[in-house]
Coordinates of C-alpha atoms in Angstrom, one line a residue:
M1 CA 13.5 -49.1 0.2
Q2 CA 15.4 -46.1 1.4
S3 CA 14.4 -45.1 5.1
V4 CA 13.4 -41.5 5.6
L5 CA 15.1 -41.6 8.8
D6 CA 18.4 -42.6 7.2
L7 CA 20.4 -39.6 8.6
P8 CA 23.4 -39.7 10.8
L9 CA 23.1 -39.1 14.5
A10 CA 23.4 -35.3 15.5
V11 CA 26.0 -34.8 18.0
L12 CA 25.8 -31.4 19.7
P13 CA 29.2 -29.5 19.9
E14 CA 30.8 -29.0 23.3
T15 CA 30.0 -25.4 23.2
V16 CA 26.3 -25.9 23.5
P17 CA 25.9 -26.2 27.2
G18 CA 27.5 -22.8 27.7
L19 CA 25.6 -21.3 24.7
R20 CA 22.4 -22.6 26.1
A21 CA 23.0 -21.2 29.4
E22 CA 23.9 -17.8 28.0
V23 CA 20.6 -17.7 26.0
R24 CA 18.6 -18.7 28.9
A25 CA 20.3 -15.9 31.1
F26 CA 19.4 -13.4 28.4
L27 CA 15.8 -14.4 28.2
Q28 CA 15.4 -14.4 31.9
S29 CA 16.7 -10.9 32.0
E30 CA 14.4 -9.8 29.1
Q31 CA 11.4 -11.2 31.1
Q32 CA 12.5 -9.4 34.2
E33 CA 12.7 -6.2 32.4
G34 CA 9.3 -6.8 30.9
T35 CA 10.3 -6.6 27.5
F36 CA 8.0 -9.5 26.2
R37 CA 5.4 -11.9 27.6
P38 CA 5.7 -15.5 26.6
G39 CA 3.2 -16.5 24.0
V40 CA 2.3 -19.3 21.4
D41 CA 3.3 -19.1 17.8
T42 CA 5.6 -16.2 18.6
W43 CA 7.7 -16.7 15.2
L44 CA 4.8 -15.6 13.5
A45 CA 3.0 -13.4 16.0
G46 CA 5.9 -11.8 18.0
F47 CA 7.1 -9.0 15.7
N48 CA 9.6 -7.0 17.9
P49 CA 12.3 -5.1 16.0
E50 CA 14.0 -4.0 19.0
F51 CA 14.3 -7.5 20.4
S52 CA 15.6 -8.7 17.1
K53 CA 18.3 -6.0 17.2
R54 CA 19.4 -7.2 20.6
L55 CA 19.7 -10.6 19.3
G56 CA 21.8 -9.4 16.5
A57 CA 24.1 -7.5 18.8
R58 CA 24.7 -10.8 20.6
G59 CA 25.6 -12.6 17.4
W60 CA 22.6 -14.8 17.6
L61 CA 21.3 -13.9 14.1
G62 CA 23.1 -15.0 10.9
M63 CA 25.1 -17.4 13.0
T64 CA 26.2 -19.7 10.4
W65 CA 27.2 -17.1 7.9
P66 CA 30.8 -15.9 7.1
R67 CA 32.2 -13.2 9.2
Q68 CA 32.8 -11.0 6.3
Y69 CA 29.1 -10.7 5.8
G70 CA 28.3 -10.1 9.5
G71 CA 27.8 -13.7 10.4
G72 CA 29.3 -15.7 13.3
E73 CA 30.6 -18.9 11.5
R74 CA 29.1 -21.1 14.0
S75 CA 27.4 -24.6 13.2
A76 CA 23.8 -25.2 12.3
L77 CA 23.5 -27.1 15.5
E78 CA 24.5 -24.2 17.6
R79 CA 22.0 -22.2 15.7
F80 CA 19.5 -24.9 16.5
V81 CA 20.0 -24.6 20.3
V82 CA 19.6 -20.7 20.2
V83 CA 16.4 -21.0 18.1
E84 CA 15.1 -23.7 20.2
E85 CA 15.6 -21.7 23.5
L86 CA 14.0 -18.6 22.0
L87 CA 11.0 -20.5 20.7
A88 CA 10.6 -22.6 23.9
A89 CA 10.5 -19.4 25.9
G90 CA 7.8 -18.0 23.6
A91 CA 10.1 -15.0 22.7
P92 CA 9.1 -12.4 20.1
V93 CA 11.2 -13.5 17.0
A94 CA 9.0 -12.8 14.1
A95 CA 10.6 -9.6 12.9
H96 CA 13.9 -11.3 11.7
W97 CA 12.5 -14.9 11.3
V98 CA 12.2 -15.3 7.7
A99 CA 15.5 -13.4 6.9
D100 CA 17.7 -15.2 9.4
R101 CA 16.1 -18.7 8.6
Q102 CA 16.3 -18.6 4.8
S103 CA 16.3 -15.3 3.0
G104 CA 19.9 -14.3 4.0
G105 CA 21.0 -17.9 3.2
A106 CA 19.5 -17.7 -0.3
V107 CA 21.3 -14.4 -0.9
L108 CA 24.6 -16.0 0.5
R109 CA 24.2 -19.0 -1.9
F110 CA 22.7 -17.6 -5.1
G111 CA 23.4 -13.6 -4.9
T112 CA 26.1 -11.6 -6.3
E113 CA 28.9 -10.3 -4.1
K114 CA 27.3 -6.8 -4.3
Q115 CA 24.1 -8.3 -3.1
R116 CA 25.8 -10.1 -0.2
R117 CA 27.7 -7.2 1.0
G118 CA 24.8 -5.0 0.8
L119 CA 21.9 -7.2 1.9
I120 CA 23.3 -9.7 4.4
P121 CA 25.0 -7.6 7.1
P122 CA 21.7 -5.7 8.1
I123 CA 19.8 -9.0 8.6
A124 CA 22.7 -10.1 10.9
R125 CA 22.3 -7.0 12.9
G126 CA 18.5 -7.6 13.2
E127 CA 17.7 -4.4 11.1
S128 CA 16.3 -5.9 7.9
Y129 CA 13.2 -7.9 7.6
W130 CA 12.2 -10.1 4.8
A131 CA 8.8 -11.9 3.8
I132 CA 8.2 -15.0 1.4
G133 CA 6.4 -14.5 -1.8
M134 CA 5.5 -18.0 -2.9
S135 CA 1.9 -18.8 -2.4
E136 CA -0.7 -17.4 -4.6
P137 CA -4.5 -17.4 -4.9
D138 CA -5.8 -20.7 -6.5
S139 CA -2.6 -22.2 -6.4
G140 CA -1.7 -22.5 -2.6
S141 CA 1.2 -24.8 -2.0
D142 CA 1.7 -25.8 -5.6
L143 CA 4.5 -23.4 -6.3
A144 CA 5.0 -24.7 -9.9
S145 CA 1.7 -23.2 -10.9
V146 CA 2.5 -19.5 -9.9
R147 CA 1.1 -17.0 -12.3
T148 CA 2.8 -13.8 -11.1
K149 CA 4.8 -12.8 -14.2
A150 CA 7.8 -10.5 -14.7
V151 CA 8.6 -8.9 -18.2
Q152 CA 12.0 -7.6 -19.0
V153 CA 12.5 -4.1 -19.6
E154 CA 15.2 -1.6 -19.9
G155 CA 17.3 -1.8 -16.6
G156 CA 15.0 -4.5 -14.9
W157 CA 11.8 -6.1 -14.8
R158 CA 8.1 -5.2 -14.6
L159 CA 6.3 -7.4 -12.1
N160 CA 2.5 -8.1 -12.0
G161 CA 0.6 -10.7 -9.8
T162 CA -0.8 -11.4 -6.3
K163 CA 1.0 -13.3 -3.5
V164 CA -1.1 -14.5 -0.5
W165 CA -0.4 -15.8 3.1
T166 CA 2.5 -13.5 3.3
S167 CA 3.6 -13.3 6.8
G168 CA 4.6 -10.0 8.1
A169 CA 4.9 -8.3 4.6
H170 CA 3.2 -5.1 6.0
S171 CA 6.3 -4.6 8.3
C172 CA 9.0 -6.1 6.3
H173 CA 11.5 -4.3 3.8
F174 CA 11.8 -7.0 1.1
M175 CA 10.1 -9.9 -0.3
I176 CA 11.7 -12.8 -2.3
T177 CA 9.1 -13.2 -5.0
L178 CA 8.9 -16.4 -7.2
C179 CA 7.5 -15.4 -10.6
R180 CA 7.4 -16.5 -14.1
T181 CA 10.0 -14.8 -16.4
S182 CA 9.4 -17.0 -19.4
G183 CA 7.2 -19.9 -20.7
A184 CA 3.6 -20.6 -19.6
T185 CA 2.1 -21.9 -16.5
S186 CA 1.8 -25.2 -18.1
D187 CA 5.5 -25.5 -18.4
R188 CA 5.6 -25.9 -14.6
H189 CA 9.2 -25.9 -13.4
V190 CA 10.6 -24.0 -16.4
G191 CA 11.1 -20.3 -16.8
L192 CA 10.8 -19.5 -13.2
S193 CA 12.8 -16.8 -11.2
Q194 CA 13.2 -15.2 -7.9
L195 CA 13.1 -11.2 -7.7
M196 CA 13.8 -9.4 -4.5
V197 CA 11.2 -6.8 -4.2
D198 CA 11.6 -3.7 -2.1
L199 CA 8.2 -3.6 -0.4
S200 CA 8.1 0.2 -0.4
S201 CA 8.3 0.4 -4.1
P202 CA 5.4 2.1 -6.1
G203 CA 2.7 -0.5 -7.3
V204 CA 3.0 -2.8 -4.1
Q205 CA -0.1 -3.1 -2.3
I206 CA -0.3 -5.0 1.0
R207 CA -3.8 -6.0 2.3
P208 CA -4.3 -7.5 5.7
I209 CA -5.7 -11.1 6.1
Y210 CA -6.9 -11.3 9.8
L211 CA -6.5 -14.3 12.0
L212 CA -9.6 -15.5 14.2
T213 CA -7.9 -13.6 17.1
G214 CA -8.2 -10.4 15.0
E215 CA -4.4 -10.1 14.8
H216 CA -2.7 -9.0 11.6
H217 CA 0.2 -11.3 10.5
F218 CA -0.9 -12.6 7.1
N219 CA -1.3 -10.4 4.0
E220 CA -2.3 -10.4 0.3
V221 CA 0.5 -8.6 -1.6
V222 CA -0.8 -7.2 -5.0
L223 CA 2.2 -6.4 -7.3
D224 CA 0.9 -3.9 -9.9
D225 CA 3.5 -3.2 -12.6
V226 CA 6.3 -3.0 -9.9
F227 CA 9.7 -2.2 -11.3
V228 CA 12.4 -4.5 -10.0
P229 CA 16.1 -3.5 -11.1
D230 CA 18.3 -6.0 -12.7
D231 CA 20.5 -6.0 -9.6
M232 CA 17.8 -7.4 -7.5
V233 CA 17.5 -10.6 -9.4
L234 CA 18.3 -13.4 -7.1
G235 CA 20.5 -16.0 -8.8
R236 CA 20.0 -17.3 -12.5
V237 CA 17.1 -16.0 -14.5
G238 CA 15.1 -19.1 -15.2
G239 CA 16.6 -20.9 -12.1
G240 CA 13.9 -20.2 -9.7
W241 CA 12.5 -23.7 -9.3
E242 CA 15.8 -25.1 -8.3
Q243 CA 16.5 -22.1 -6.0
V244 CA 13.3 -22.1 -4.2
T245 CA 13.2 -25.8 -3.6
S246 CA 16.6 -25.7 -2.1
E247 CA 15.1 -23.3 0.5
L248 CA 12.4 -25.7 1.7
A249 CA 14.6 -27.9 3.8
F250 CA 15.4 -24.9 5.9
E251 CA 12.0 -23.6 5.9
R252 CA 10.4 -26.9 6.9
S253 CA 12.7 -28.7 9.3
G254 CA 13.3 -26.2 12.1
P255 CA 12.0 -26.3 15.7
E256 CA 9.4 -23.8 14.9
R257 CA 7.4 -26.6 13.3
F258 CA 6.9 -28.4 16.5
L259 CA 7.4 -25.5 19.2
S260 CA 4.7 -23.2 18.4
T261 CA 2.6 -24.6 21.2
M262 CA 5.5 -25.2 23.6
Q263 CA 4.6 -22.5 26.1
L264 CA 1.0 -24.0 26.3
L265 CA 2.7 -27.6 27.0
V266 CA 5.1 -25.9 29.6
E267 CA 2.2 -24.2 31.5
F268 CA 0.0 -27.4 31.4
V269 CA 2.9 -29.4 33.1
R270 CA 3.5 -26.7 35.5
I271 CA -0.2 -26.7 36.7
L272 CA -0.3 -30.4 36.9
E273 CA 2.6 -30.6 39.5
P274 CA 0.3 -30.2 42.6
C275 CA -2.2 -32.7 41.2
S276 CA -2.3 -36.3 40.6
D277 CA -5.0 -36.9 38.1
P278 CA -3.6 -40.0 36.1
R279 CA -5.2 -39.2 32.8
S280 CA -3.7 -35.7 32.7
L281 CA -0.3 -37.0 33.9
A282 CA -0.4 -39.8 31.1
T283 CA -1.4 -37.0 28.5
A284 CA 1.6 -34.8 29.5
G285 CA 4.0 -37.9 29.3
Q286 CA 2.8 -38.9 25.9
L287 CA 3.1 -35.4 24.6
V288 CA 6.6 -34.9 25.9
A289 CA 7.8 -38.3 24.5
Q290 CA 6.4 -37.2 21.1
L291 CA 8.1 -33.8 21.4
W292 CA 11.6 -35.4 22.2
S293 CA 11.2 -37.8 19.1
I294 CA 10.3 -35.1 16.6
R295 CA 13.2 -33.1 18.0
Q296 CA 15.8 -35.8 17.3
L297 CA 14.6 -35.9 13.7
S298 CA 14.8 -32.1 13.4
L299 CA 18.3 -32.1 14.9
R300 CA 19.3 -34.7 12.3
V301 CA 18.3 -32.6 9.5
A302 CA 20.0 -29.7 10.9
A303 CA 23.1 -31.7 11.1
A304 CA 22.7 -32.9 7.5
L305 CA 22.1 -29.2 6.4
D306 CA 25.4 -28.4 8.3
G307 CA 27.1 -31.1 6.0
G308 CA 26.1 -29.6 2.9
S309 CA 23.3 -31.9 2.2
T310 CA 19.6 -31.0 1.1
P311 CA 17.4 -33.4 3.0
N312 CA 14.0 -32.2 1.5
V313 CA 12.3 -35.4 2.1
Q314 CA 13.2 -35.5 5.9
A315 CA 12.4 -31.8 6.2
A316 CA 9.0 -32.4 4.8
L317 CA 8.5 -35.3 7.4
V318 CA 9.6 -32.9 10.4
K319 CA 7.0 -30.4 9.3
E320 CA 4.2 -32.9 8.6
I321 CA 4.5 -34.7 12.0
G322 CA 5.6 -31.6 13.9
T323 CA 2.7 -29.4 12.8
R324 CA 0.3 -32.3 13.6
F325 CA 1.9 -32.5 17.1
E326 CA 1.3 -28.9 17.8
G327 CA -2.5 -29.4 17.1
E328 CA -2.5 -32.7 19.1
V329 CA -1.0 -30.6 22.1
I330 CA -4.0 -28.2 21.8
E331 CA -6.4 -30.9 21.8
A332 CA -5.1 -33.1 24.4
V333 CA -4.5 -30.1 26.8
R334 CA -8.1 -28.7 25.9
K335 CA -9.6 -32.0 26.9
A336 CA -7.6 -32.2 30.2
A337 CA -8.8 -28.6 30.9
L338 CA -12.4 -29.5 30.4
H339 CA -11.9 -32.2 33.1
G340 CA -11.2 -29.3 35.5
A341 CA -7.4 -29.6 35.7
D342 CA -7.0 -25.8 35.2
E343 CA -8.3 -22.5 36.6
H344 CA -4.9 -20.8 36.0
G345 CA -5.4 -17.6 34.1
A346 CA -2.2 -17.6 32.0
F347 CA -2.8 -21.1 30.9
R348 CA -6.4 -20.2 29.7
Q349 CA -5.0 -17.2 27.7
L350 CA -2.2 -19.4 26.0
L351 CA -4.9 -22.2 25.3
T352 CA -7.2 -19.6 23.7
N353 CA -4.5 -18.1 21.5
A354 CA -3.3 -21.5 20.6
V355 CA -6.9 -22.6 19.3
M356 CA -7.1 -19.3 17.4
H357 CA -3.6 -19.8 15.6
A358 CA -4.1 -23.6 15.1
P359 CA -5.7 -23.5 11.6
G360 CA -2.5 -22.2 10.1
F361 CA -0.2 -24.8 11.5
T362 CA -0.7 -27.4 8.8
L363 CA -1.1 -24.9 5.9
R364 CA 2.0 -22.4 6.2
G365 CA 5.1 -23.7 4.6
G366 CA 3.4 -26.3 2.5
T367 CA 0.1 -28.1 3.4
N368 CA 0.3 -31.5 5.0
E369 CA -1.2 -33.1 1.7
I370 CA 1.7 -31.6 -0.4
L371 CA 4.3 -32.9 2.3
R372 CA 2.8 -36.4 2.4
G373 CA 3.2 -36.5 -1.5
I374 CA 6.9 -35.3 -1.2
V375 CA 7.7 -38.0 1.4
A376 CA 5.8 -40.7 -0.7
K377 CA 7.8 -39.7 -3.7
G378 CA 11.0 -39.7 -1.9
L379 CA 10.3 -43.3 -0.7
G380 CA 9.7 -44.3 -4.3
L381 CA 5.9 -45.0 -3.6

């Protein structure tokens, strides 16, 4: 039986210590200037275009992409370190997140030369923001059952359907939309395509889905006879299934899948320092040990992606155990707090926000039930 951990050890480049120090110095300066307040789940909740532009100006977006498209031609592991530092600091990275993590890479891999030259450089500058149009009402994480349909017309396509749980669509410029361009829903993987929808187009309606906190990050996007020109088709018409599944390793394996509650864990450890409650100290030690193990797997997936592999099974495992870990951090810290370990205001605020955001951890990017099925199938079970 093949092991899902059968990935080579990730060796960080020699440039990493200097790069990490540079990012930390930048983040310290930003906090001193008051440009952001560290939070939880900031890759979803921290939408700050100006911050994204400053990251772009430093070459920290599109880091692995070719220079001719505005990228930095650096390794995936160097990018991992930058992303890790930003998330650990609770920095506001939501504006550019999807575009930098997967949309730009998809255009680079499947797009035409005209699309690459026109669409990728603004992403690398932190000026162009993208949403994911995959999930739909009544289909959830089962992407093969999408009902959104595009019909070919003169010069392009007419698109009709509804996408849901679309993070940041109300503030983004484009949405890569998975839709059916031929065949029937029963055909499953056949006849699917990806269209890049300009979210300012006539016929696009974006309706908010509010979190328990009252915050607006998720959306329902209704596509009512939206025209998408031929030059905004991504890749091969009918090749959508292969394309969208190739994105999933990037979407599911990164440090955002286990660092959403990092600021809460950091604050918890900080307030433990003056006390000696053995139960709380043991809790902190267990959580840090878990975090370190998940990070090692995530790093190995990043190294595999850097080598040209598509480790979808291992990526699914990172997300499954990583998002469960994020929930475990909240529950463990909450119990410790109830034992009187904390009267610290910032800690209370972080814990409250984490609890409110937690329901989405195991849903977004594929539910844990779907991910377990992928891992089981990959193991031949």
